[in-house]
Tab-separated table of C-alpha atoms in Angstrom:
chain	number	residue	atom	x	y	z
A	1	UNK	CA	70.089	84.710	144.130
A	2	UNK	CA	68.196	87.907	145.490
A	3	UNK	CA	70.289	90.106	143.171
A	4	UNK	CA	68.564	88.547	140.341
A	5	UNK	CA	65.313	88.494	142.389
A	6	UNK	CA	65.402	91.644	142.922
A	7	UNK	CA	66.005	92.394	138.790
A	8	UNK	CA	63.301	90.292	138.325
A	9	UNK	CA	60.558	92.148	140.869
A	10	UNK	CA	61.756	96.362	139.277
A	11	UNK	CA	61.266	94.678	135.677
A	12	UNK	CA	57.783	93.393	136.248
A	13	UNK	CA	56.995	96.059	138.158
A	14	UNK	CA	57.520	98.366	135.488
A	15	UNK	CA	55.939	95.731	133.063
A	16	UNK	CA	58.570	93.955	131.251
A	17	UNK	CA	57.766	90.822	131.193
A	18	UNK	CA	60.025	89.073	129.476
A	19	UNK	CA	63.587	90.380	131.546
A	20	UNK	CA	61.145	89.558	134.783
A	21	UNK	CA	61.422	85.440	133.515
A	22	UNK	CA	64.764	85.779	132.596
A	23	UNK	CA	65.643	87.088	135.918
A	24	UNK	CA	63.580	84.766	138.231
A	25	UNK	CA	64.693	81.990	136.118
A	26	UNK	CA	67.907	82.511	137.212
A	27	UNK	CA	68.014	83.657	140.543
A	28	UNK	CA	65.243	80.289	141.004
A	29	UNK	CA	68.589	78.263	139.239
A	30	UNK	CA	70.750	79.632	141.500
A	31	UNK	CA	68.461	78.641	144.677
A	32	UNK	CA	67.812	75.414	143.422
A	33	UNK	CA	71.787	74.546	143.545
A	34	UNK	CA	72.081	75.904	147.272
A	35	UNK	CA	69.039	73.928	148.677
A	36	UNK	CA	67.008	77.458	149.714
A	37	UNK	CA	64.458	76.236	150.130
A	38	UNK	CA	62.715	79.175	150.773
A	39	UNK	CA	64.443	80.840	148.148
A	40	UNK	CA	62.951	78.344	145.838
A	41	UNK	CA	59.147	78.680	147.085
A	42	UNK	CA	59.765	82.695	146.659
A	43	UNK	CA	61.123	82.748	143.158
A	44	UNK	CA	58.135	79.575	141.816
A	45	UNK	CA	55.617	82.723	143.016
A	46	UNK	CA	57.291	84.657	141.113
A	47	UNK	CA	57.906	83.504	138.278
A	48	UNK	CA	54.498	81.353	138.405
A	49	UNK	CA	52.804	85.578	138.387
A	50	UNK	CA	54.452	86.161	135.609
A	51	UNK	CA	52.688	83.375	133.567
A	52	UNK	CA	49.310	84.530	135.248
A	53	UNK	CA	50.412	88.290	133.327
A	54	UNK	CA	50.730	86.602	130.243
A	55	UNK	CA	48.028	84.406	130.118
A	56	UNK	CA	49.588	81.386	130.650
A	57	UNK	CA	47.667	79.724	133.077
A	58	UNK	CA	48.577	75.901	132.604
A	59	UNK	CA	52.613	77.154	133.640
A	60	UNK	CA	51.594	79.074	136.329
A	61	UNK	CA	50.051	76.287	137.781
A	62	UNK	CA	52.526	74.262	137.738
A	63	UNK	CA	55.007	76.890	139.850
A	64	UNK	CA	52.339	78.129	142.294
A	65	UNK	CA	51.502	74.024	142.797
A	66	UNK	CA	55.259	73.226	143.492
A	67	UNK	CA	55.702	76.677	146.247
A	68	UNK	CA	52.758	75.582	148.504
A	69	UNK	CA	53.887	72.308	148.589
A	70	UNK	CA	57.340	73.614	149.943
A	71	UNK	CA	55.462	76.172	152.282
A	72	UNK	CA	52.882	73.373	154.070
A	73	UNK	CA	56.556	72.087	153.979
A	74	UNK	CA	58.485	74.986	156.035
A	75	UNK	CA	54.767	75.974	157.636
A	76	UNK	CA	55.807	78.972	156.100
A	77	UNK	CA	52.156	80.615	156.931
A	78	UNK	CA	53.003	84.846	155.345
A	79	UNK	CA	53.993	82.559	152.220
A	80	UNK	CA	50.948	80.532	151.446
A	81	UNK	CA	49.014	83.305	151.011
A	82	UNK	CA	50.977	84.069	148.699
A	83	UNK	CA	50.401	80.945	146.986
A	84	UNK	CA	47.125	80.638	148.010
A	85	UNK	CA	46.288	83.856	146.238
A	86	UNK	CA	48.591	82.837	142.581
A	87	UNK	CA	46.431	79.260	142.719
A	88	UNK	CA	43.395	81.870	142.555
A	89	UNK	CA	44.090	84.044	140.072
A	90	UNK	CA	45.408	80.322	138.475
A	91	UNK	CA	42.066	78.148	138.070
A	92	UNK	CA	40.181	81.685	137.693
A	93	UNK	CA	42.395	82.435	134.381
A	94	UNK	CA	41.712	78.739	133.567
A	95	UNK	CA	37.702	78.635	134.072
A	96	UNK	CA	37.437	76.376	136.758
A	97	UNK	CA	35.824	79.360	139.418
A	98	UNK	CA	34.997	77.036	142.146
A	99	UNK	CA	38.605	75.880	142.609
A	100	UNK	CA	39.812	79.522	142.473
A	101	UNK	CA	37.421	81.034	145.253
A	102	UNK	CA	38.571	77.640	147.320
A	103	UNK	CA	41.912	79.341	147.119
A	104	UNK	CA	40.684	82.705	147.642
A	105	UNK	CA	39.094	82.106	150.924
A	106	UNK	CA	41.849	80.480	152.158
A	107	UNK	CA	44.717	83.084	150.713
A	108	UNK	CA	42.167	85.771	153.296
A	109	UNK	CA	41.947	82.875	156.279
A	110	UNK	CA	45.871	82.599	156.598
A	111	UNK	CA	46.769	86.428	155.595
A	112	UNK	CA	44.377	87.521	158.524
A	113	UNK	CA	45.350	85.237	160.738
A	114	UNK	CA	49.261	86.214	160.656
A	115	UNK	CA	47.724	90.209	160.060
A	116	UNK	CA	49.518	90.611	157.096
A	117	UNK	CA	47.855	94.447	156.231
A	118	UNK	CA	49.162	94.334	153.113
A	119	UNK	CA	48.972	91.049	152.160
A	120	UNK	CA	44.666	91.458	152.568
A	121	UNK	CA	44.697	93.612	151.152
A	122	UNK	CA	46.080	92.808	147.807
A	123	UNK	CA	44.268	90.105	148.277
A	124	UNK	CA	40.455	91.731	148.926
A	125	UNK	CA	41.332	93.600	145.783
A	126	UNK	CA	41.452	89.981	144.034
A	127	UNK	CA	38.690	88.820	145.454
A	128	UNK	CA	37.020	91.777	143.816
A	129	UNK	CA	37.980	92.145	140.278
A	130	UNK	CA	37.753	87.835	140.195
A	131	UNK	CA	33.670	88.318	141.623
A	132	UNK	CA	32.965	90.963	139.182
A	133	UNK	CA	33.903	89.814	136.515
A	134	UNK	CA	31.683	86.925	137.425
A	135	UNK	CA	28.980	89.801	137.303
A	136	UNK	CA	28.651	89.212	141.753
A	137	UNK	CA	28.801	92.652	142.605
A	138	UNK	CA	27.860	93.010	145.515
A	139	UNK	CA	30.561	90.595	146.597
A	140	UNK	CA	32.846	92.439	144.582
A	141	UNK	CA	31.668	95.242	146.272
A	142	UNK	CA	32.474	93.850	149.610
A	143	UNK	CA	35.686	92.677	149.003
A	144	UNK	CA	36.355	95.931	147.163
A	145	UNK	CA	35.023	98.297	150.619
A	146	UNK	CA	37.259	96.139	152.362
A	147	UNK	CA	40.585	97.092	150.466
A	148	UNK	CA	40.299	100.399	150.460
A	149	UNK	CA	39.186	100.461	154.420
A	150	UNK	CA	43.521	98.791	154.778
A	151	UNK	CA	44.490	101.213	151.800
A	152	UNK	CA	43.202	104.013	153.090
A	153	UNK	CA	44.340	102.971	156.454
A	154	UNK	CA	47.486	102.491	155.636
A	155	UNK	CA	47.625	105.365	152.817
A	156	UNK	CA	46.762	107.881	155.381
A	157	UNK	CA	49.876	107.766	157.869
A	158	UNK	CA	51.979	109.814	158.597
A	159	UNK	CA	54.486	107.034	159.695
A	160	UNK	CA	53.251	104.324	156.790
A	161	UNK	CA	57.321	103.185	156.100
A	162	UNK	CA	57.534	102.134	159.643
A	163	UNK	CA	54.366	100.247	159.999
A	164	UNK	CA	55.968	98.109	156.182
A	165	UNK	CA	59.452	97.995	157.251
A	166	UNK	CA	57.909	96.025	160.962
A	167	UNK	CA	55.657	94.132	159.125
A	168	UNK	CA	59.044	93.401	156.434
A	169	UNK	CA	60.694	91.653	159.526
A	170	UNK	CA	57.547	89.909	161.437
A	171	UNK	CA	56.613	88.192	158.368
A	172	UNK	CA	60.044	87.492	156.261
A	173	UNK	CA	63.395	85.752	156.225
A	174	UNK	CA	65.584	88.688	154.104
A	175	UNK	CA	65.669	88.999	150.926
A	176	UNK	CA	63.023	87.052	148.751
A	177	UNK	CA	59.798	87.466	151.261
A	178	UNK	CA	61.116	91.250	151.441
A	179	UNK	CA	60.721	91.799	147.812
A	180	UNK	CA	57.525	90.057	147.273
A	181	UNK	CA	55.781	92.894	150.421
A	182	UNK	CA	57.496	95.628	147.991
A	183	UNK	CA	56.077	93.298	144.791
A	184	UNK	CA	52.935	94.102	146.521
A	185	UNK	CA	52.887	97.199	147.431
A	186	UNK	CA	54.099	98.847	144.343
A	187	UNK	CA	50.780	97.347	142.999
A	188	UNK	CA	49.117	98.529	145.349
A	189	UNK	CA	49.777	101.663	145.247
A	190	UNK	CA	49.711	100.915	140.647
A	191	UNK	CA	46.144	100.615	141.469
A	192	UNK	CA	42.890	102.662	139.877
A	193	UNK	CA	39.990	103.043	141.543
A	194	UNK	CA	38.395	102.213	138.378
A	195	UNK	CA	37.122	98.560	139.659
A	196	UNK	CA	35.393	100.827	142.669
A	197	UNK	CA	33.824	103.292	140.517
A	198	UNK	CA	32.248	100.221	137.588
A	199	UNK	CA	31.499	98.526	140.646
A	200	UNK	CA	28.837	101.225	141.989
A	201	UNK	CA	27.459	101.960	138.703
A	202	UNK	CA	26.542	98.880	138.445
A	203	UNK	CA	25.060	98.421	141.683
A	204	UNK	CA	23.336	100.958	141.217
A	205	UNK	CA	21.703	99.969	138.070
A	206	UNK	CA	20.449	96.497	139.695
A	207	UNK	CA	19.707	98.002	142.839
């Protein structure tokens, strides 16, 4: 199961969504068969991410909602921050901005509570995009500034790999959650500063 999950994450990061979906569905089936609820919740979130990427928000909602219930049941705080973020992106895609904002707020609250810098950075970036697309440029700028501050703090350290490994060991259980940290790191590293530049221009225009 973990091998298929890893393969699905690799495909996702390379943009091969059909292959990623196939791999994560196979992994999910294995975890369901053996009754590994942590693995099930993680794969549900991974599949939800793919559906959000593809714009099939109804399917994404179904998968993220199931993952959220499992993580609440098992008091998986790190996982909750993932499911909350996924539902925030999903409800935004469905046009329900009020519910989306509630889920993003929940994600930040949990992530900051457990001290997960990787998750917090990724959530702030999602919030920045969410606010920017609604035209709330000042809120978007504030969220992106928080994201950039965390990113700069992390990526300018010579021992960044040590920090990542320590957080992974503390926050995750075995391979499935480790993959989510890897996925978050790759996504953050791949993002450009286009949104930051856009917000600076927008703020200058409305100032």
